[in-house]
CSV table of C-alpha atoms in Angstrom, one decimal:
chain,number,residue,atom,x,y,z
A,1,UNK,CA,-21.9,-20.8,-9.4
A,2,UNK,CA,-20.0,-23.0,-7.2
A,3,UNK,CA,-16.8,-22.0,-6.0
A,4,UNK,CA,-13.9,-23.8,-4.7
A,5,UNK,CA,-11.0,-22.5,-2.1
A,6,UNK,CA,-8.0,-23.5,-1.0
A,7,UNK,CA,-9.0,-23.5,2.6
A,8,UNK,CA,-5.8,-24.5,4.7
A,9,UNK,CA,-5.1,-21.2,6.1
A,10,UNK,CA,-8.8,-20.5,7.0
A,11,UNK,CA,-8.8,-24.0,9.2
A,12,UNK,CA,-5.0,-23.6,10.7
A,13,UNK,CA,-4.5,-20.2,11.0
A,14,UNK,CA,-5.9,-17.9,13.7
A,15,UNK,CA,-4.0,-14.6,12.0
A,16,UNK,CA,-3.6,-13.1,9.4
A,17,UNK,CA,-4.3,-15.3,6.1
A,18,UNK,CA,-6.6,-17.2,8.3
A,19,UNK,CA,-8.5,-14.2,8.9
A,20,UNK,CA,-8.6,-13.3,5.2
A,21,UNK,CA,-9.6,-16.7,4.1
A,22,UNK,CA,-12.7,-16.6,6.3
A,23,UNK,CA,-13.7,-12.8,5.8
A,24,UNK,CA,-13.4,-13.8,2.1
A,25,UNK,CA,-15.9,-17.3,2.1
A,26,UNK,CA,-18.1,-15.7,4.8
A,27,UNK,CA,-18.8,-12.6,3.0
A,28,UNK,CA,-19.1,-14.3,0.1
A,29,UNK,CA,-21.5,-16.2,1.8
A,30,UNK,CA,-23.6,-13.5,2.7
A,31,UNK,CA,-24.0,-11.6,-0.2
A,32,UNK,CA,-24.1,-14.2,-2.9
A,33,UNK,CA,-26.0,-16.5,-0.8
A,34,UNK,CA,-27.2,-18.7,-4.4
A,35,UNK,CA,-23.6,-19.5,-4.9
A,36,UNK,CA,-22.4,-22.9,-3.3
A,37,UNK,CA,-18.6,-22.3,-1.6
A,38,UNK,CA,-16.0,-25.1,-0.6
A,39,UNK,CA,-13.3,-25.0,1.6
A,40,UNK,CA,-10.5,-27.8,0.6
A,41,UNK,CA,-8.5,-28.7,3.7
A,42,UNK,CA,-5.6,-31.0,4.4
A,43,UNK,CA,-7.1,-31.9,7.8
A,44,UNK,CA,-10.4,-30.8,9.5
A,45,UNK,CA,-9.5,-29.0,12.7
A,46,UNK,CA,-11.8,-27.5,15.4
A,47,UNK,CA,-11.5,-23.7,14.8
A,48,UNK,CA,-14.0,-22.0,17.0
A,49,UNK,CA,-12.7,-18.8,14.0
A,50,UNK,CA,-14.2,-21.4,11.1
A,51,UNK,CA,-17.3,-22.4,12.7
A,52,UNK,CA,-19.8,-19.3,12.2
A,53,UNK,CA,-18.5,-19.3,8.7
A,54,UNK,CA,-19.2,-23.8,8.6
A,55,UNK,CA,-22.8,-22.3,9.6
A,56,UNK,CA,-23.7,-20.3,6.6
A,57,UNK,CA,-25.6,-23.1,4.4
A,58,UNK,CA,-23.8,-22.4,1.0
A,59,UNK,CA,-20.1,-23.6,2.8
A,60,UNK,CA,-18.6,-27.0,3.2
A,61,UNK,CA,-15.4,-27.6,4.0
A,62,UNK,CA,-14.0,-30.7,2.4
A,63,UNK,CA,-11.1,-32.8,3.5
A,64,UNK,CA,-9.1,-35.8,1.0
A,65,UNK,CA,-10.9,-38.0,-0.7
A,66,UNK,CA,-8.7,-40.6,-1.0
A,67,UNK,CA,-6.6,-42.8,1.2
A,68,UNK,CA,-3.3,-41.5,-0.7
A,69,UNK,CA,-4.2,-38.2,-0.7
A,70,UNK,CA,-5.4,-38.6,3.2
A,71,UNK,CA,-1.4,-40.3,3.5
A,72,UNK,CA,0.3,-37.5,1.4
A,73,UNK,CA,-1.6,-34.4,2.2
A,74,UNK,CA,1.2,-32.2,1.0
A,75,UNK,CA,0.8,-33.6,-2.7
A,76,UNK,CA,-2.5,-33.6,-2.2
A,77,UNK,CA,-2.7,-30.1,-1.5
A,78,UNK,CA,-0.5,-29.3,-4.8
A,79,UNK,CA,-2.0,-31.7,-7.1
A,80,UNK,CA,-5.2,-33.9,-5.8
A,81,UNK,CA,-7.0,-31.0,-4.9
A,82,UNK,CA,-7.4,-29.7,-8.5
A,83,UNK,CA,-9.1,-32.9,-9.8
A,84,UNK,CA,-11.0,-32.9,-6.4
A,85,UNK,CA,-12.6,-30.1,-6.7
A,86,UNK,CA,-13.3,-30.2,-10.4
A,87,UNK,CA,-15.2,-33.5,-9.6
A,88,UNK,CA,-16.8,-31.5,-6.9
A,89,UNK,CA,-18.2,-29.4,-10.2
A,90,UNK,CA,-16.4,-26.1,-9.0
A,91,UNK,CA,-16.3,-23.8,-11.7
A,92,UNK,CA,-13.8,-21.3,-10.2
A,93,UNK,CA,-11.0,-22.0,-7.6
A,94,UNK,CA,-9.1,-19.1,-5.7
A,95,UNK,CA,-6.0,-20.1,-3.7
A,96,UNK,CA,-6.4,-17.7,-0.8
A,97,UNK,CA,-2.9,-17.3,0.4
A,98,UNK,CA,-1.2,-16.7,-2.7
A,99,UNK,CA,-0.5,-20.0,-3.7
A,100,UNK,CA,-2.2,-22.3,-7.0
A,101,UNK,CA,-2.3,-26.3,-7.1
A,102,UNK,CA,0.6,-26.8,-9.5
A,103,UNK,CA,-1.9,-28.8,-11.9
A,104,UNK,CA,-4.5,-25.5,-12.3
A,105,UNK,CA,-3.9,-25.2,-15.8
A,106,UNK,CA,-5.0,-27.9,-17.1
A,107,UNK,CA,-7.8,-28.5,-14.0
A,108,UNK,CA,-10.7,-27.6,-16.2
A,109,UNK,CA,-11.3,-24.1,-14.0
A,110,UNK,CA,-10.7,-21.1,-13.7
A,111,UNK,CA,-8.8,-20.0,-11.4
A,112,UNK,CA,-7.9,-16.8,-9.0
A,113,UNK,CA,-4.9,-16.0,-6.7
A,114,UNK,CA,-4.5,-13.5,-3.6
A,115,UNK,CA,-1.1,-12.1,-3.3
A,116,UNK,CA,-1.0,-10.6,0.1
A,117,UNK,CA,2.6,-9.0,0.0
A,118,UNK,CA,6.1,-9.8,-1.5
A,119,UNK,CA,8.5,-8.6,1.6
A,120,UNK,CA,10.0,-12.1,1.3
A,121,UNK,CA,11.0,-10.4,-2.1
A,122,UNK,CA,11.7,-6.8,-0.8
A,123,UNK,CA,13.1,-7.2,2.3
A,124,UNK,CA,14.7,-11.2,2.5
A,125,UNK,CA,16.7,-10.5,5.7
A,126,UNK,CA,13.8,-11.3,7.6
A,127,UNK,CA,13.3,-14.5,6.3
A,128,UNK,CA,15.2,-17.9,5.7
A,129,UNK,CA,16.7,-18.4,2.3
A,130,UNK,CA,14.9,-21.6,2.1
A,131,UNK,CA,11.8,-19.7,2.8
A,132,UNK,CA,12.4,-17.1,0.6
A,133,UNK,CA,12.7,-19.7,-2.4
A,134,UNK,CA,9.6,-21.4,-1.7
A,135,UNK,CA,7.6,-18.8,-1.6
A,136,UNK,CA,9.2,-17.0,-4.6
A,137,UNK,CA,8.7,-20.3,-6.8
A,138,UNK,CA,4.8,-20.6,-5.5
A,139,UNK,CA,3.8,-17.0,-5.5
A,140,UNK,CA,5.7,-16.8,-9.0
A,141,UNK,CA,4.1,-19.9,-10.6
A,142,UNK,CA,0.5,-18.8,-8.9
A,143,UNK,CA,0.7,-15.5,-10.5
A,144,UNK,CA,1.4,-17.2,-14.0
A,145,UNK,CA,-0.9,-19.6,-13.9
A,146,UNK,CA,-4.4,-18.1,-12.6
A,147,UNK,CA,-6.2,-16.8,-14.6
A,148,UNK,CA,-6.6,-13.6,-12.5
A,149,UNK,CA,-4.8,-12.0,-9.7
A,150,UNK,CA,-6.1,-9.9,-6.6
A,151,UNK,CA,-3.9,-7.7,-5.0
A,152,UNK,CA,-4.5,-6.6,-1.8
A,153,UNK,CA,-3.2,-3.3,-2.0
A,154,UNK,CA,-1.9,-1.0,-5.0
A,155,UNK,CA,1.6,-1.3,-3.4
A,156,UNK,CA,1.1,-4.8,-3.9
A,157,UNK,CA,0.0,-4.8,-7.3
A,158,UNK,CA,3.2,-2.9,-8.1
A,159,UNK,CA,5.4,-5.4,-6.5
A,160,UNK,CA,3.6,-8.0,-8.3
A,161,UNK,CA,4.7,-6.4,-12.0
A,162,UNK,CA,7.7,-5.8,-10.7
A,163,UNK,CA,8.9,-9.1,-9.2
A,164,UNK,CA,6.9,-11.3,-11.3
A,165,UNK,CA,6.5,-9.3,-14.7
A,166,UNK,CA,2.5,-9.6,-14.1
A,167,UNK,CA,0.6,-7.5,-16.5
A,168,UNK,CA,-1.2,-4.7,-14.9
A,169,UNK,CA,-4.3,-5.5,-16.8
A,170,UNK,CA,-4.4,-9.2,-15.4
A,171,UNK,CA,-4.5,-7.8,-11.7
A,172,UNK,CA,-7.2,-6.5,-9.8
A,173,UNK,CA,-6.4,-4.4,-6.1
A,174,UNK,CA,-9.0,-5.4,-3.6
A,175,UNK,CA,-8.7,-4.3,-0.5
A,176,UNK,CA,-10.1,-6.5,2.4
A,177,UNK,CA,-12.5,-5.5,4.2
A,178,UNK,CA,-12.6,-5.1,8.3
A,179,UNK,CA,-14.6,-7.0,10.7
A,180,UNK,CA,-17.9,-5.4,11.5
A,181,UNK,CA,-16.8,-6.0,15.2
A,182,UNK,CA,-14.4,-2.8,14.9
A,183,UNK,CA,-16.7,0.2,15.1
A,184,UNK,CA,-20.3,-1.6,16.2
A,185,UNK,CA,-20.8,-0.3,20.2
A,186,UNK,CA,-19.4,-2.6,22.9
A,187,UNK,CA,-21.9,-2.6,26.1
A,188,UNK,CA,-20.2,-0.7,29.0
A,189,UNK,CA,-20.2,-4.0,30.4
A,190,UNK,CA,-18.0,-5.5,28.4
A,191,UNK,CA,-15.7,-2.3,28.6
A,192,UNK,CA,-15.6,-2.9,32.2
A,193,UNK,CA,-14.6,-6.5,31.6
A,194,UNK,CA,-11.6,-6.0,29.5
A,195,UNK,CA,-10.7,-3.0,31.9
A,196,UNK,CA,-10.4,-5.3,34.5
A,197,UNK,CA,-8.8,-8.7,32.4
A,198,UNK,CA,-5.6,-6.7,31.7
A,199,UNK,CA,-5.7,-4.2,34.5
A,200,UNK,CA,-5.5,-1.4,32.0
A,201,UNK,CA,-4.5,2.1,32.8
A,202,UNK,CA,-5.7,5.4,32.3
A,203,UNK,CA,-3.1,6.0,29.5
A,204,UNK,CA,-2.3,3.4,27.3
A,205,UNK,CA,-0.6,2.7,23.4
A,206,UNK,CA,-1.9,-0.9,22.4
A,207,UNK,CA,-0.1,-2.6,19.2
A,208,UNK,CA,-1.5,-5.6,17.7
A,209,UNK,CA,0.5,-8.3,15.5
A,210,UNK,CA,3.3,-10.8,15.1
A,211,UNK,CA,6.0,-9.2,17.3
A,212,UNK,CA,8.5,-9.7,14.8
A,213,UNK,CA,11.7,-7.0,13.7
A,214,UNK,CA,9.7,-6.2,10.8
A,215,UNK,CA,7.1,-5.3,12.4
A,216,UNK,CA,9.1,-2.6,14.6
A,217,UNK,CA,7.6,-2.6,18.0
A,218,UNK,CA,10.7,-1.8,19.6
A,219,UNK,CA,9.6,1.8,18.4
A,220,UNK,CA,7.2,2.6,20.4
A,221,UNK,CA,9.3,0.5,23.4
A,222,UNK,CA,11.7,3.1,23.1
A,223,UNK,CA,9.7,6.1,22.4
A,224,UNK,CA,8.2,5.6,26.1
A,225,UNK,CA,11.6,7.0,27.8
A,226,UNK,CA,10.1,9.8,26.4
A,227,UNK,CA,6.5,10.1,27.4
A,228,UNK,CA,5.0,10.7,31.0
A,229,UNK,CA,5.6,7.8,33.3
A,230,UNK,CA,2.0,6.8,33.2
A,231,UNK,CA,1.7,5.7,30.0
A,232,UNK,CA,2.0,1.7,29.5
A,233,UNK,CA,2.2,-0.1,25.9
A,234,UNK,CA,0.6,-3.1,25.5
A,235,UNK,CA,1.6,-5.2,22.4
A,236,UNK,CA,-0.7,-8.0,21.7
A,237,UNK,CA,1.1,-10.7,20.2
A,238,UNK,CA,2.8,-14.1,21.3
A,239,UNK,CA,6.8,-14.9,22.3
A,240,UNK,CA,8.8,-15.0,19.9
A,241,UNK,CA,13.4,-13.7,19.7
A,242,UNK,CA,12.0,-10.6,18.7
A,243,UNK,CA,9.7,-10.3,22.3
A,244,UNK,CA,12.5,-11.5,24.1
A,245,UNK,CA,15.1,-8.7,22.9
A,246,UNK,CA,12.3,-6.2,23.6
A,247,UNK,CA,11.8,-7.2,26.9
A,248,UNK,CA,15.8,-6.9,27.1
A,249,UNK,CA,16.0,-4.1,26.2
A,250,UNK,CA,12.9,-2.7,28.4
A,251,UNK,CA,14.8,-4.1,31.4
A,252,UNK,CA,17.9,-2.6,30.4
A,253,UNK,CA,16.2,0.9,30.2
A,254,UNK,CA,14.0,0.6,33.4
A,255,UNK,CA,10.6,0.5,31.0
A,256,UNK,CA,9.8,-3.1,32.1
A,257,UNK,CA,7.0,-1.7,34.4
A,258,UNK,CA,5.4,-0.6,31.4
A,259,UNK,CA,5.7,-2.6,28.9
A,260,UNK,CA,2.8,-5.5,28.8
A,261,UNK,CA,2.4,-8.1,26.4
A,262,UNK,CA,-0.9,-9.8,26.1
A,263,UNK,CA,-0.8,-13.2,24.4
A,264,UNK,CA,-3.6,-15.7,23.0
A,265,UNK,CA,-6.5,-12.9,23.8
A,266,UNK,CA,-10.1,-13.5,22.5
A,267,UNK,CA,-10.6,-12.0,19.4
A,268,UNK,CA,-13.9,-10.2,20.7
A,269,UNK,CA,-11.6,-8.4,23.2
A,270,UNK,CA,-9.8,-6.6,20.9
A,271,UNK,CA,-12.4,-3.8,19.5
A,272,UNK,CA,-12.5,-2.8,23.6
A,273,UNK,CA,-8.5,-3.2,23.5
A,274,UNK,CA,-8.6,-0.3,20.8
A,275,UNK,CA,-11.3,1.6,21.9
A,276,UNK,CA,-10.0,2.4,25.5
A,277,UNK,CA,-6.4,2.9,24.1
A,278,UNK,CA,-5.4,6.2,24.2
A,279,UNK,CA,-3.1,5.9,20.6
A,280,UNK,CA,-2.3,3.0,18.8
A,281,UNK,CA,0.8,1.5,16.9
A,282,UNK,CA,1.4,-0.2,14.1
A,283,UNK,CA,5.0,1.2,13.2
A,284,UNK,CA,5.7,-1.6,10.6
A,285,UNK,CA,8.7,-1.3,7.9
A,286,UNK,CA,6.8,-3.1,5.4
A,287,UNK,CA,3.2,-4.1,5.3
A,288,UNK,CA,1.0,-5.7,2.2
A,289,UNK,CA,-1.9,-3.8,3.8
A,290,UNK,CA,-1.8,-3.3,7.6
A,291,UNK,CA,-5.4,-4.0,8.7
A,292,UNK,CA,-4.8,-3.0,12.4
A,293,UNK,CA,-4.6,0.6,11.2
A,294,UNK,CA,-8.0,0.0,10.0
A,295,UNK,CA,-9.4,-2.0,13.1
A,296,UNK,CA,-8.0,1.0,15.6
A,297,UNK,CA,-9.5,3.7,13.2
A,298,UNK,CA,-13.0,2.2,13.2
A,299,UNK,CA,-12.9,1.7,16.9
A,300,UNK,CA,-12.4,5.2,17.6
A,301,UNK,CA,-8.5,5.3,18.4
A,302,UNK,CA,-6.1,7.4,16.1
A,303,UNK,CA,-2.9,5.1,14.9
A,304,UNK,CA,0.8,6.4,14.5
A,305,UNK,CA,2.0,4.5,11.8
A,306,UNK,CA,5.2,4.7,9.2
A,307,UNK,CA,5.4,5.6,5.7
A,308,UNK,CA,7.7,3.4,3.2
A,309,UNK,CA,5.2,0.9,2.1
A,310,UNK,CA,1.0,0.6,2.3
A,311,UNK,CA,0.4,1.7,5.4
A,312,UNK,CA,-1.2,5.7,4.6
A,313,UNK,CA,-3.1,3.5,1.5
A,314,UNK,CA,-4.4,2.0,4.6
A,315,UNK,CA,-5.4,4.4,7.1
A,316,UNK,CA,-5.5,7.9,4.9
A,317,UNK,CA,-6.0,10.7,7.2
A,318,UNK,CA,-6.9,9.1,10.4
A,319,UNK,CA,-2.8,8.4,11.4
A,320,UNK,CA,-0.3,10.1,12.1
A,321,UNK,CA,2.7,8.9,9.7
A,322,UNK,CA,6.5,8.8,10.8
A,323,UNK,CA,9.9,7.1,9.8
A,324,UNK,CA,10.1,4.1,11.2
A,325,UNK,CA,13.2,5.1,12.7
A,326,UNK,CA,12.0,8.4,14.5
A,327,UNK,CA,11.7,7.5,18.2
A,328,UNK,CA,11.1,11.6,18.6
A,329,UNK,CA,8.9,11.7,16.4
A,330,UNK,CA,6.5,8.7,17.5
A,331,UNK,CA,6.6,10.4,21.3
A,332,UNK,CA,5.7,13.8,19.5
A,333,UNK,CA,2.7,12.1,17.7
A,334,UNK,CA,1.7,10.3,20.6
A,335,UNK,CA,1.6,13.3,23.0
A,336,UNK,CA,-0.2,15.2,20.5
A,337,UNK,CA,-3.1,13.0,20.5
A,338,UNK,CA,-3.4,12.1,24.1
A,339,UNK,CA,-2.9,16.3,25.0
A,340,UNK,CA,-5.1,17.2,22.0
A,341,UNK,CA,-8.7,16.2,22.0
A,342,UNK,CA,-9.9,18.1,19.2
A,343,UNK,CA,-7.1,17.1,17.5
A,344,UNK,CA,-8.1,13.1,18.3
A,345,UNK,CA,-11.8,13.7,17.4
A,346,UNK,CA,-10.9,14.9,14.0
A,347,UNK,CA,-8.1,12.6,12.8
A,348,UNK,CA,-10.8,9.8,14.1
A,349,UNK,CA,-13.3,11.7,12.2
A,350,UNK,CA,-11.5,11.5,8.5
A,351,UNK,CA,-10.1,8.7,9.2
A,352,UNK,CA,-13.5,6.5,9.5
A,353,UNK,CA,-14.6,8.5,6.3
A,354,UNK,CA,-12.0,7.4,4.7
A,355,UNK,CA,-11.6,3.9,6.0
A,356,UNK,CA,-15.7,3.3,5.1
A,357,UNK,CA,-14.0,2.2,2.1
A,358,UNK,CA,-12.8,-0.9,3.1
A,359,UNK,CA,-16.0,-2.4,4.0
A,360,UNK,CA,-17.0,-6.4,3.8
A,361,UNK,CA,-19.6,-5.4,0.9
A,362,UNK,CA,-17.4,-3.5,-1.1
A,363,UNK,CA,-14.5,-6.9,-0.8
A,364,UNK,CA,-17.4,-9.1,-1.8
A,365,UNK,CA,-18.6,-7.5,-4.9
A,366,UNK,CA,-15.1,-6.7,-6.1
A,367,UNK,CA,-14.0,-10.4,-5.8
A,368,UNK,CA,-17.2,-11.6,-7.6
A,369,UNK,CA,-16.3,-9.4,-10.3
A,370,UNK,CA,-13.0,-10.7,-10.8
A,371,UNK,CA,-14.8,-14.2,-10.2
A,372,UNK,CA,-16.9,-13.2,-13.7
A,373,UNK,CA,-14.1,-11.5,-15.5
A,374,UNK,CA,-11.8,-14.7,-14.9
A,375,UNK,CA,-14.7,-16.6,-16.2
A,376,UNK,CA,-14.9,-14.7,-19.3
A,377,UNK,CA,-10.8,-15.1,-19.8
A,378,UNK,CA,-11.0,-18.6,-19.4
A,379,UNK,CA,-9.1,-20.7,-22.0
């Protein structure tokens, strides 16, 4: 079979969809090694993230093939790459990022569709109105085009009938799976090493992603007034309004001493960031999924975390769940772990049982399925 991919976000993006995009072709890779796999690109980029995945023998990642659609990579992208990769003799193509060339139909391939989340849809005050229509006329016309649709999480999959009128049968929920890095044993060495990087204390709360409102970090900012003076939070994460009002707001409360951000870190730092952490946060208002609760459960570190969206679909027993308004109760949570080790072991414990789950296997065999059934439904 060969299989073609919209492949922008796994060359531009270090985060998020770029993560997804290359967890999805690599695994792929691994497991289905007859298959052939090709990565359509606007541009070809140096992504030290892309190149283990470039490695695997069954990937290629393909850039225009034409002047024009080398001078208008934007229609390229939205038409060009259709006939493109049907010339290329793909039999299925899956826009990774939740978005379709607006030719698929009538391409000559089946095609597949991730919807991550719809909290442009949910929750628009966090995003431009312009924004907000783009992605509601892509997402929309992806979802009625492919031929199947992957949901990342069941709270996805209902957004996705209910925004978009999807039928429930059309839709698969795959979850994605977690990098093997979380969970495999770092040598003390490199323990030491990150110890020493970030000059990390003996009590820390480490929260990783976009520091954005949605994404709530000001929580746990807030919740520190009320822990012991020795506990620092580190959010890992780059500048952006929503950094600068916390860092207002910690120097306007005397918490500037303890509130760290850590910007552009390796990626192979971060199962050590969670690992030493004495809790971690992810207090987010609305996720699609929320893979850092997964990442800080497999490396050993219980999460505190809010309900209203996906975020117990993500991480089971193994956080501690809250409002994302309760500062009380996030210092509560947090105290409770750090003071109770038994308590720690065990929500660790059923957490990784229940996180297992989510494993790169499991993602790969679920997405070939929908790969066969999308086959089988072709028109």
């Amino acid at each position: 079979m060969i299989i073609g991919f919209d492949g922008k976000r796994a060359v531009q993006n270090n985060t998020g969809l770029g993560n997804y995009s290359r967890l999805v072709v690599d695994s792929l890779s691994r497991y289905y090694p007859a298959n052939s796999y090709r990565l359509y690109a606007p541009v070809r980029r140096a992504n030290p993230r892309l190149t283990p995945v470039l490695a695997n023998h069954n990937v290629e990642l393909l850039t225009p093939a034409t002047a024009f659609g080398r001078f208008a990579r934007h229609v390229w992208r939205s038409y060009g790459m259709t006939s493109q990769a049907r010339a290329d003799g793909c039999e299925i193509f899956h826009g990774l990022s939740g978005e379709l060339p607006f030719n698929i139909r009538s391409g000559g391939m089946a095609s597949v569709v991730t919807i991550h989340d719809l909290i442009f849809r949910r929750y628009p005050e966090y995003y431009k109105a312009i924004d907000c229509r783009i992605y509601d006329y892509k997402f929309r016309r992806a979802c009625a085009d492919a031929t199947r649709v992957i949901a990342i999480s069941e709270c996805t999959k209902r957004d996705i009938m209910e925004y978009y009128g999807t039928p429930a049968e059309k839709i698969d929920v795959i979850y994605q799976g977690c990098h093997e890095q979380f969970g495999a044993a770092i040598p003390p060495e490199k323990l030491k090493h990150v110890y020493r990087q970030y000059q990390l204390p003996e009590r820390y709360i480490v929260t990783v992603g976009t520091v954005e409102s949605r994404k709530n970090q000001l929580l746990a900012v807030k919740a520190l007034a009320l822990l012991p003076s020795d506990v620092v939070l580190y959010i890992v994460g780059g500048a952006t309004p929503y950094a600068d009002e916390i860092a207002r707001y910690a120097d306007a409360h005397g918490l500037s001493a303890r509130v760290r951000r850590l910007e552009g870190i390796p990626f192979d730092h971060l199962p050590a960031l969670y690992e030493m952490a004495a809790v971690s946060s992810y207090t987010s208002r609305f996720e699609g999924f929320g893979l850092p609760v997964i990442e800080s459960i497999n490396s050993g570190t219980p999460v505190i975390a809010c309900t209203g969206s996906v975020l117990e679909e993500a991480g089971g027993p193994g956080a501690v769940y809250i409002d994302p308004d309760d500062v009380d109760g996030f210092a509560e949570a947090a105290m409770n772990i750090m003071e109770n080790p038994s308590l720690r072991a065990e929500t660790v414990r059923l957490g990784q049982e229940y996180t297992a789950r989510f494993s790169h296997r499991a993602m790969a065999d679920s997405i070939m399925d929908t790969y066969r059934r999308a086959l089988d439904g072709q028109q």
